[in-house]
């Protein structure tokens, strides 16, 4: 695994807030998210469905659907402000410097275009290649992502490939222009478990070979344990915990993270034991509690949790381990 | 670590089958559609090569052989000026195809452009285009054609006549194309809204599909996304509409010519032949039957073909 000590931030998101327009006025979906990715680092973003993971990533590239808007906060990529840069500049970043891999490989490829053409598109556009060069490079890319008979597959249509193969093609498209950052939005959710492991291994190998940074969004903590350097845990549109991956598994500080880890089934469990789960459901956008968004479901919640919103702060003992929880922070001070 | 090889069972060994090829296989299994396609191809062939297939000119009169019943020399008989009806029906096919193809082409270009832009960009552009579409659709088409004919035709014709007398330039002598220009223009003007609506609806649904977001995330320009990702995916229903639209345009041309506001004699059109035949049908039914039967056949053929294409291109909608 590539670990880097440089604190140079490739992606730096501060206080990002996203709102959706509803009939009852604007509702907050993402509430002041702080995220950063260092050069060469792999960040895992974990959270349950609807916590704003995907929207945050789409908002970085200004790809939000209608009626959903960034209302506060900044996002910088390699020192440049993504929210204010011109459209033409942004287009160079999209695909050229930041590659995207989407959740559903079945619908994320253009069904009426051959695989080779779809791979060639960004190469022609961003790298100024001619058709022959782009086709040659497309063949190399398919080989790179481990598609057998790569050259013959260039003329295939998406519907002729299996899900796993299509996701490999998506990854190849995302990597086409050697991006500095690859954003993978739940790239394995739509795939079989065995194929999931293959894709994770593939990305890990490609990262080590190409030396890029990765943001891997998922709701499956166990899947990315061996892949990422650091994990940011999202709950209801806020980062509740941000820690190096080993630290997070060894000493989860936020009650939500603890609950997530406890809900992963283990082979050593007794056969008849019930799967542990977190009671309740996340708050709907527009109906967020006044204090900590997790307080209504939290087993450790105290009076202050229902009243004030905790901020993401470093735990005193470990500078890189940050958590947004009154109880966890006090426990540590007492210790 | 190495890349895990994929299981080989994932790979199909057949050559790539495009969506269009797939649709063609499905179309071939539909008998009515094949019949429709056959008739359309035959009519198109007749329209293209008709003048070389018949020994008679569609204008040459033979006053010794007026109103002859069908015979081996004159397959569909002759009319009241002794002109060969078969030749005239064939030339009418030419007129019908010319009008249908040109009108549909103009309507499709206008409709697809406006519909795609409106659906893709939305906002005020969408509102303006939809407003224009609704407004155009609210105009009674027959009325519009009559108005255009009444207001524009004679000034243009007399202007051409005076130009010809003044300059003797042969360009101004022939006025048949003024007929066609007016017919094309007025029909195209009323035919584009259905295409615009169809394409807009298609684009609205395609715009929110993940592969469009994926294309945007690749940094492609809106122009490329619209032309390579959005419009090709909207083509299926459009092809069906065009096939049906060609038939409709033919019928519409005949209807206008029948009423005397379309193509005017002596240029043969199924419509004005039916109109002529109607006056004498009790005595010479073949003068009405021949053009009417061909018009009916063409209309039915295009509609069968359209249905077949619909089933072939939208397999999920088929029974």
PDB file of C-alpha atoms in Angstrom, chain A residues 28-212:
ATOM      1  CA  UNK A  28     -30.399  20.499   3.592  1.00  0.00           C
ATOM      2  CA  UNK A  29     -29.001  17.230   2.257  1.00  0.00           C
ATOM      3  CA  UNK A  30     -25.324  17.787   2.882  1.00  0.00           C
ATOM      4  CA  UNK A  31     -24.491  19.917   5.898  1.00  0.00           C
ATOM      5  CA  UNK A  32     -21.055  21.457   5.956  1.00  0.00           C
ATOM      6  CA  UNK A  33     -18.889  18.544   4.886  1.00  0.00           C
ATOM      7  CA  UNK A  34     -15.116  18.754   5.403  1.00  0.00           C
ATOM      8  CA  UNK A  35     -13.098  16.343   3.305  1.00  0.00           C
ATOM      9  CA  UNK A  36      -9.613  16.268   1.932  1.00  0.00           C
ATOM     10  CA  UNK A  37      -7.504  13.897  -0.094  1.00  0.00           C
ATOM     11  CA  UNK A  38      -3.729  14.116  -0.095  1.00  0.00           C
ATOM     12  CA  UNK A  39      -1.627  13.330  -3.116  1.00  0.00           C
ATOM     13  CA  UNK A  40      -1.290   9.592  -3.614  1.00  0.00           C
ATOM     14  CA  UNK A  41      -3.766   8.863  -0.833  1.00  0.00           C
ATOM     15  CA  UNK A  42      -6.824   6.659  -1.020  1.00  0.00           C
ATOM     16  CA  UNK A  43      -9.805   7.912   0.907  1.00  0.00           C
ATOM     17  CA  UNK A  44     -12.812   5.759   1.699  1.00  0.00           C
ATOM     18  CA  UNK A  45     -16.093   7.578   2.141  1.00  0.00           C
ATOM     19  CA  UNK A  46     -18.530   5.422   4.046  1.00  0.00           C
ATOM     20  CA  UNK A  47     -22.148   5.988   4.930  1.00  0.00           C
ATOM     21  CA  UNK A  48     -25.592   4.537   4.418  1.00  0.00           C
ATOM     22  CA  UNK A  49     -27.823   5.230   1.432  1.00  0.00           C
ATOM     23  CA  UNK A  50     -29.029   8.800   1.207  1.00  0.00           C
ATOM     24  CA  UNK A  51     -26.379  10.281   3.487  1.00  0.00           C
ATOM     25  CA  UNK A  52     -25.116  12.505   0.669  1.00  0.00           C
ATOM     26  CA  UNK A  53     -22.006  10.604  -0.426  1.00  0.00           C
ATOM     27  CA  UNK A  54     -22.761  10.593  -4.135  1.00  0.00           C
ATOM     28  CA  UNK A  55     -24.179  14.112  -4.222  1.00  0.00           C
ATOM     29  CA  UNK A  56     -21.033  15.461  -2.597  1.00  0.00           C
ATOM     30  CA  UNK A  57     -18.892  13.894  -5.300  1.00  0.00           C
ATOM     31  CA  UNK A  58     -21.196  15.026  -8.112  1.00  0.00           C
ATOM     32  CA  UNK A  59     -21.215  18.540  -6.697  1.00  0.00           C
ATOM     33  CA  UNK A  60     -17.425  18.695  -6.930  1.00  0.00           C
ATOM     34  CA  UNK A  61     -17.700  18.382 -10.714  1.00  0.00           C
ATOM     35  CA  UNK A  62     -20.795  20.618 -10.779  1.00  0.00           C
ATOM     36  CA  UNK A  63     -22.900  17.710 -12.013  1.00  0.00           C
ATOM     37  CA  UNK A  64     -25.774  18.099  -9.567  1.00  0.00           C
ATOM     38  CA  UNK A  65     -29.271  17.476 -10.956  1.00  0.00           C
ATOM     39  CA  UNK A  66     -31.770  20.293 -11.243  1.00  0.00           C
ATOM     40  CA  UNK A  67     -33.122  21.767  -8.026  1.00  0.00           C
ATOM     41  CA  UNK A  68     -30.113  20.596  -6.022  1.00  0.00           C
ATOM     42  CA  UNK A  69     -27.550  23.285  -5.332  1.00  0.00           C
ATOM     43  CA  UNK A  70     -24.384  23.967  -3.401  1.00  0.00           C
ATOM     44  CA  UNK A  71     -25.254  26.817  -1.075  1.00  0.00           C
ATOM     45  CA  UNK A  72     -22.148  27.134   1.099  1.00  0.00           C
ATOM     46  CA  UNK A  73     -18.590  25.988   1.285  1.00  0.00           C
ATOM     47  CA  UNK A  74     -15.623  25.643  -1.024  1.00  0.00           C
ATOM     48  CA  UNK A  75     -14.014  22.846  -3.003  1.00  0.00           C
ATOM     49  CA  UNK A  76     -10.480  23.114  -4.300  1.00  0.00           C
ATOM     50  CA  UNK A  77      -8.754  20.698  -6.626  1.00  0.00           C
ATOM     51  CA  UNK A  78      -4.967  21.078  -6.915  1.00  0.00           C
ATOM     52  CA  UNK A  79      -5.316  24.584  -5.549  1.00  0.00           C
ATOM     53  CA  UNK A  80      -8.043  25.679  -7.966  1.00  0.00           C
ATOM     54  CA  UNK A  81     -11.566  26.539  -6.909  1.00  0.00           C
ATOM     55  CA  UNK A  82     -13.935  24.052  -8.542  1.00  0.00           C
ATOM     56  CA  UNK A  83     -17.059  26.070  -7.813  1.00  0.00           C
ATOM     57  CA  UNK A  84     -15.935  29.270  -9.523  1.00  0.00           C
ATOM     58  CA  UNK A  85     -13.742  28.087 -12.392  1.00  0.00           C
ATOM     59  CA  UNK A  86     -15.036  28.648 -15.922  1.00  0.00           C
ATOM     60  CA  UNK A  87     -16.975  25.935 -17.705  1.00  0.00           C
ATOM     61  CA  UNK A  88     -14.223  25.326 -20.227  1.00  0.00           C
ATOM     62  CA  UNK A  89     -11.645  24.998 -17.461  1.00  0.00           C
ATOM     63  CA  UNK A  90     -13.964  22.657 -15.589  1.00  0.00           C
ATOM     64  CA  UNK A  91     -14.361  20.463 -18.669  1.00  0.00           C
ATOM     65  CA  UNK A  92     -10.598  19.985 -18.730  1.00  0.00           C
ATOM     66  CA  UNK A  93     -10.668  18.874 -15.106  1.00  0.00           C
ATOM     67  CA  UNK A  94     -13.577  16.513 -15.731  1.00  0.00           C
ATOM     68  CA  UNK A  95     -12.203  13.382 -17.310  1.00  0.00           C
ATOM     69  CA  UNK A  96      -8.781  14.934 -17.865  1.00  0.00           C
ATOM     70  CA  UNK A  97      -7.582  15.343 -14.281  1.00  0.00           C
ATOM     71  CA  UNK A  98     -10.393  13.725 -12.327  1.00  0.00           C
ATOM     72  CA  UNK A  99     -11.770  10.394 -13.499  1.00  0.00           C
ATOM     73  CA  UNK A 100     -15.186   9.151 -12.452  1.00  0.00           C
ATOM     74  CA  UNK A 101     -16.410   5.577 -12.084  1.00  0.00           C
ATOM     75  CA  UNK A 102     -20.113   5.298 -11.466  1.00  0.00           C
ATOM     76  CA  UNK A 103     -22.229   2.949  -9.440  1.00  0.00           C
ATOM     77  CA  UNK A 104     -24.179   1.117 -12.086  1.00  0.00           C
ATOM     78  CA  UNK A 105     -22.143  -0.233 -14.995  1.00  0.00           C
ATOM     79  CA  UNK A 106     -25.343  -1.465 -16.657  1.00  0.00           C
ATOM     80  CA  UNK A 107     -26.615   2.041 -17.351  1.00  0.00           C
ATOM     81  CA  UNK A 108     -23.505   4.197 -17.253  1.00  0.00           C
ATOM     82  CA  UNK A 109     -22.338   3.280 -20.757  1.00  0.00           C
ATOM     83  CA  UNK A 110     -23.964   4.658 -23.889  1.00  0.00           C
ATOM     84  CA  UNK A 111     -25.900   1.655 -25.253  1.00  0.00           C
ATOM     85  CA  UNK A 112     -25.613   2.656 -28.918  1.00  0.00           C
ATOM     86  CA  UNK A 113     -21.886   3.339 -28.984  1.00  0.00           C
ATOM     87  CA  UNK A 114     -19.129   0.751 -29.297  1.00  0.00           C
ATOM     88  CA  UNK A 115     -16.843   0.313 -26.282  1.00  0.00           C
ATOM     89  CA  UNK A 116     -13.805   1.424 -28.259  1.00  0.00           C
ATOM     90  CA  UNK A 117     -15.445   4.692 -29.295  1.00  0.00           C
ATOM     91  CA  UNK A 118     -16.503   5.476 -25.753  1.00  0.00           C
ATOM     92  CA  UNK A 119     -12.953   4.908 -24.581  1.00  0.00           C
ATOM     93  CA  UNK A 120     -11.568   7.011 -27.399  1.00  0.00           C
ATOM     94  CA  UNK A 121     -13.862   9.973 -26.726  1.00  0.00           C
ATOM     95  CA  UNK A 122     -11.926  11.490 -23.782  1.00  0.00           C
ATOM     96  CA  UNK A 123      -8.595  10.718 -25.452  1.00  0.00           C
ATOM     97  CA  UNK A 124      -9.574  12.623 -28.580  1.00  0.00           C
ATOM     98  CA  UNK A 125     -11.068  15.442 -26.565  1.00  0.00           C
ATOM     99  CA  UNK A 126      -8.516  15.881 -23.777  1.00  0.00           C
ATOM    100  CA  UNK A 127      -5.338  14.529 -25.327  1.00  0.00           C
ATOM    101  CA  UNK A 128      -5.916  15.634 -28.908  1.00  0.00           C
ATOM    102  CA  UNK A 129      -5.265  12.168 -30.293  1.00  0.00           C
ATOM    103  CA  UNK A 130      -6.411  11.177 -33.768  1.00  0.00           C
ATOM    104  CA  UNK A 131      -8.762   8.243 -34.197  1.00  0.00           C
ATOM    105  CA  UNK A 132      -6.068   5.648 -34.864  1.00  0.00           C
ATOM    106  CA  UNK A 133      -3.987   6.696 -31.849  1.00  0.00           C
ATOM    107  CA  UNK A 134      -7.058   6.782 -29.617  1.00  0.00           C
ATOM    108  CA  UNK A 135      -8.098   3.321 -30.752  1.00  0.00           C
ATOM    109  CA  UNK A 136      -4.659   1.923 -30.044  1.00  0.00           C
ATOM    110  CA  UNK A 137      -4.645   3.492 -26.587  1.00  0.00           C
ATOM    111  CA  UNK A 138      -8.201   2.229 -25.977  1.00  0.00           C
ATOM    112  CA  UNK A 139      -6.970  -1.296 -26.658  1.00  0.00           C
ATOM    113  CA  UNK A 140      -4.125  -0.808 -24.195  1.00  0.00           C
ATOM    114  CA  UNK A 141      -6.540   0.495 -21.573  1.00  0.00           C
ATOM    115  CA  UNK A 142      -8.798  -2.533 -21.920  1.00  0.00           C
ATOM    116  CA  UNK A 143      -5.745  -4.727 -21.491  1.00  0.00           C
ATOM    117  CA  UNK A 144      -4.754  -2.670 -18.455  1.00  0.00           C
ATOM    118  CA  UNK A 145      -8.068  -3.370 -16.726  1.00  0.00           C
ATOM    119  CA  UNK A 146      -7.748  -7.069 -17.472  1.00  0.00           C
ATOM    120  CA  UNK A 147     -10.286  -7.645 -20.212  1.00  0.00           C
ATOM    121  CA  UNK A 148      -9.321 -10.753 -22.161  1.00  0.00           C
ATOM    122  CA  UNK A 149      -9.114 -10.332 -25.926  1.00  0.00           C
ATOM    123  CA  UNK A 150      -9.005  -6.579 -25.406  1.00  0.00           C
ATOM    124  CA  UNK A 151      -8.538  -5.594 -29.058  1.00  0.00           C
ATOM    125  CA  UNK A 152     -11.518  -7.693 -30.175  1.00  0.00           C
ATOM    126  CA  UNK A 153     -13.717  -6.172 -27.476  1.00  0.00           C
ATOM    127  CA  UNK A 154     -13.247  -2.652 -28.824  1.00  0.00           C
ATOM    128  CA  UNK A 155     -16.034  -3.185 -31.343  1.00  0.00           C
ATOM    129  CA  UNK A 156     -18.443  -4.697 -28.837  1.00  0.00           C
ATOM    130  CA  UNK A 157     -21.535  -2.888 -27.645  1.00  0.00           C
ATOM    131  CA  UNK A 158     -22.115  -2.545 -23.891  1.00  0.00           C
ATOM    132  CA  UNK A 159     -24.998  -5.037 -23.861  1.00  0.00           C
ATOM    133  CA  UNK A 160     -22.621  -7.763 -25.025  1.00  0.00           C
ATOM    134  CA  UNK A 161     -20.540  -7.535 -21.858  1.00  0.00           C
ATOM    135  CA  UNK A 162     -21.269  -8.816 -18.366  1.00  0.00           C
ATOM    136  CA  UNK A 163     -21.598  -6.452 -15.405  1.00  0.00           C
ATOM    137  CA  UNK A 164     -18.082  -7.054 -14.177  1.00  0.00           C
ATOM    138  CA  UNK A 165     -16.662  -6.497 -17.643  1.00  0.00           C
ATOM    139  CA  UNK A 166     -18.645  -3.303 -18.046  1.00  0.00           C
ATOM    140  CA  UNK A 167     -17.362  -1.993 -14.731  1.00  0.00           C
ATOM    141  CA  UNK A 168     -13.838  -2.726 -15.956  1.00  0.00           C
ATOM    142  CA  UNK A 169     -14.633  -0.719 -19.074  1.00  0.00           C
ATOM    143  CA  UNK A 170     -15.953   2.120 -16.884  1.00  0.00           C
ATOM    144  CA  UNK A 171     -12.718   2.066 -14.901  1.00  0.00           C
ATOM    145  CA  UNK A 172     -10.734   2.101 -18.138  1.00  0.00           C
ATOM    146  CA  UNK A 173     -12.703   5.157 -19.302  1.00  0.00           C
ATOM    147  CA  UNK A 174     -12.126   6.845 -15.946  1.00  0.00           C
ATOM    148  CA  UNK A 175      -8.398   6.171 -16.225  1.00  0.00           C
ATOM    149  CA  UNK A 176      -8.106   7.007 -19.926  1.00  0.00           C
ATOM    150  CA  UNK A 177      -6.364  10.343 -19.482  1.00  0.00           C
ATOM    151  CA  UNK A 178      -4.194   9.356 -16.496  1.00  0.00           C
ATOM    152  CA  UNK A 179      -6.149  11.427 -13.975  1.00  0.00           C
ATOM    153  CA  UNK A 180      -4.571  12.584 -10.726  1.00  0.00           C
ATOM    154  CA  UNK A 181      -7.734  11.656  -8.872  1.00  0.00           C
ATOM    155  CA  UNK A 182     -10.170   8.824  -9.452  1.00  0.00           C
ATOM    156  CA  UNK A 183     -13.575   9.165  -7.855  1.00  0.00           C
ATOM    157  CA  UNK A 184     -15.254   5.778  -7.602  1.00  0.00           C
ATOM    158  CA  UNK A 185     -18.904   6.072  -6.588  1.00  0.00           C
ATOM    159  CA  UNK A 186     -19.937   2.691  -5.189  1.00  0.00           C
ATOM    160  CA  UNK A 187     -18.351   0.955  -8.184  1.00  0.00           C
ATOM    161  CA  UNK A 188     -19.058  -2.530  -6.859  1.00  0.00           C
ATOM    162  CA  UNK A 189     -22.574  -2.173  -5.495  1.00  0.00           C
ATOM    163  CA  UNK A 190     -24.244  -3.571  -8.596  1.00  0.00           C
ATOM    164  CA  UNK A 191     -21.885  -6.550  -8.867  1.00  0.00           C
ATOM    165  CA  UNK A 192     -21.631 -10.083  -7.470  1.00  0.00           C
ATOM    166  CA  UNK A 193     -19.527 -10.525  -4.366  1.00  0.00           C
ATOM    167  CA  UNK A 194     -16.774 -12.414  -6.205  1.00  0.00           C
ATOM    168  CA  UNK A 195     -16.619  -9.755  -8.908  1.00  0.00           C
ATOM    169  CA  UNK A 196     -16.535  -7.052  -6.209  1.00  0.00           C
ATOM    170  CA  UNK A 197     -13.299  -8.480  -4.850  1.00  0.00           C
ATOM    171  CA  UNK A 198     -11.830  -8.605  -8.360  1.00  0.00           C
ATOM    172  CA  UNK A 199     -12.658  -4.944  -8.964  1.00  0.00           C
ATOM    173  CA  UNK A 200     -11.176  -3.883  -5.614  1.00  0.00           C
ATOM    174  CA  UNK A 201      -7.987  -5.816  -6.384  1.00  0.00           C
ATOM    175  CA  UNK A 202      -7.865  -4.308  -9.854  1.00  0.00           C
ATOM    176  CA  UNK A 203      -8.161  -0.757  -8.558  1.00  0.00           C
ATOM    177  CA  UNK A 204      -5.554  -1.421  -5.895  1.00  0.00           C
ATOM    178  CA  UNK A 205      -3.125  -2.733  -8.490  1.00  0.00           C
ATOM    179  CA  UNK A 206      -3.800   0.148 -10.892  1.00  0.00           C
ATOM    180  CA  UNK A 207      -3.314   2.688  -8.117  1.00  0.00           C
ATOM    181  CA  UNK A 208       0.051   1.227  -7.182  1.00  0.00           C
ATOM    182  CA  UNK A 209       1.089   1.209 -10.821  1.00  0.00           C
ATOM    183  CA  UNK A 210      -0.223   4.628 -11.837  1.00  0.00           C
ATOM    184  CA  UNK A 211       0.203   6.449  -8.526  1.00  0.00           C
ATOM    185  CA  UNK A 212      -3.062   8.366  -8.429  1.00  0.00           C
TER     186      UNK A 212
END
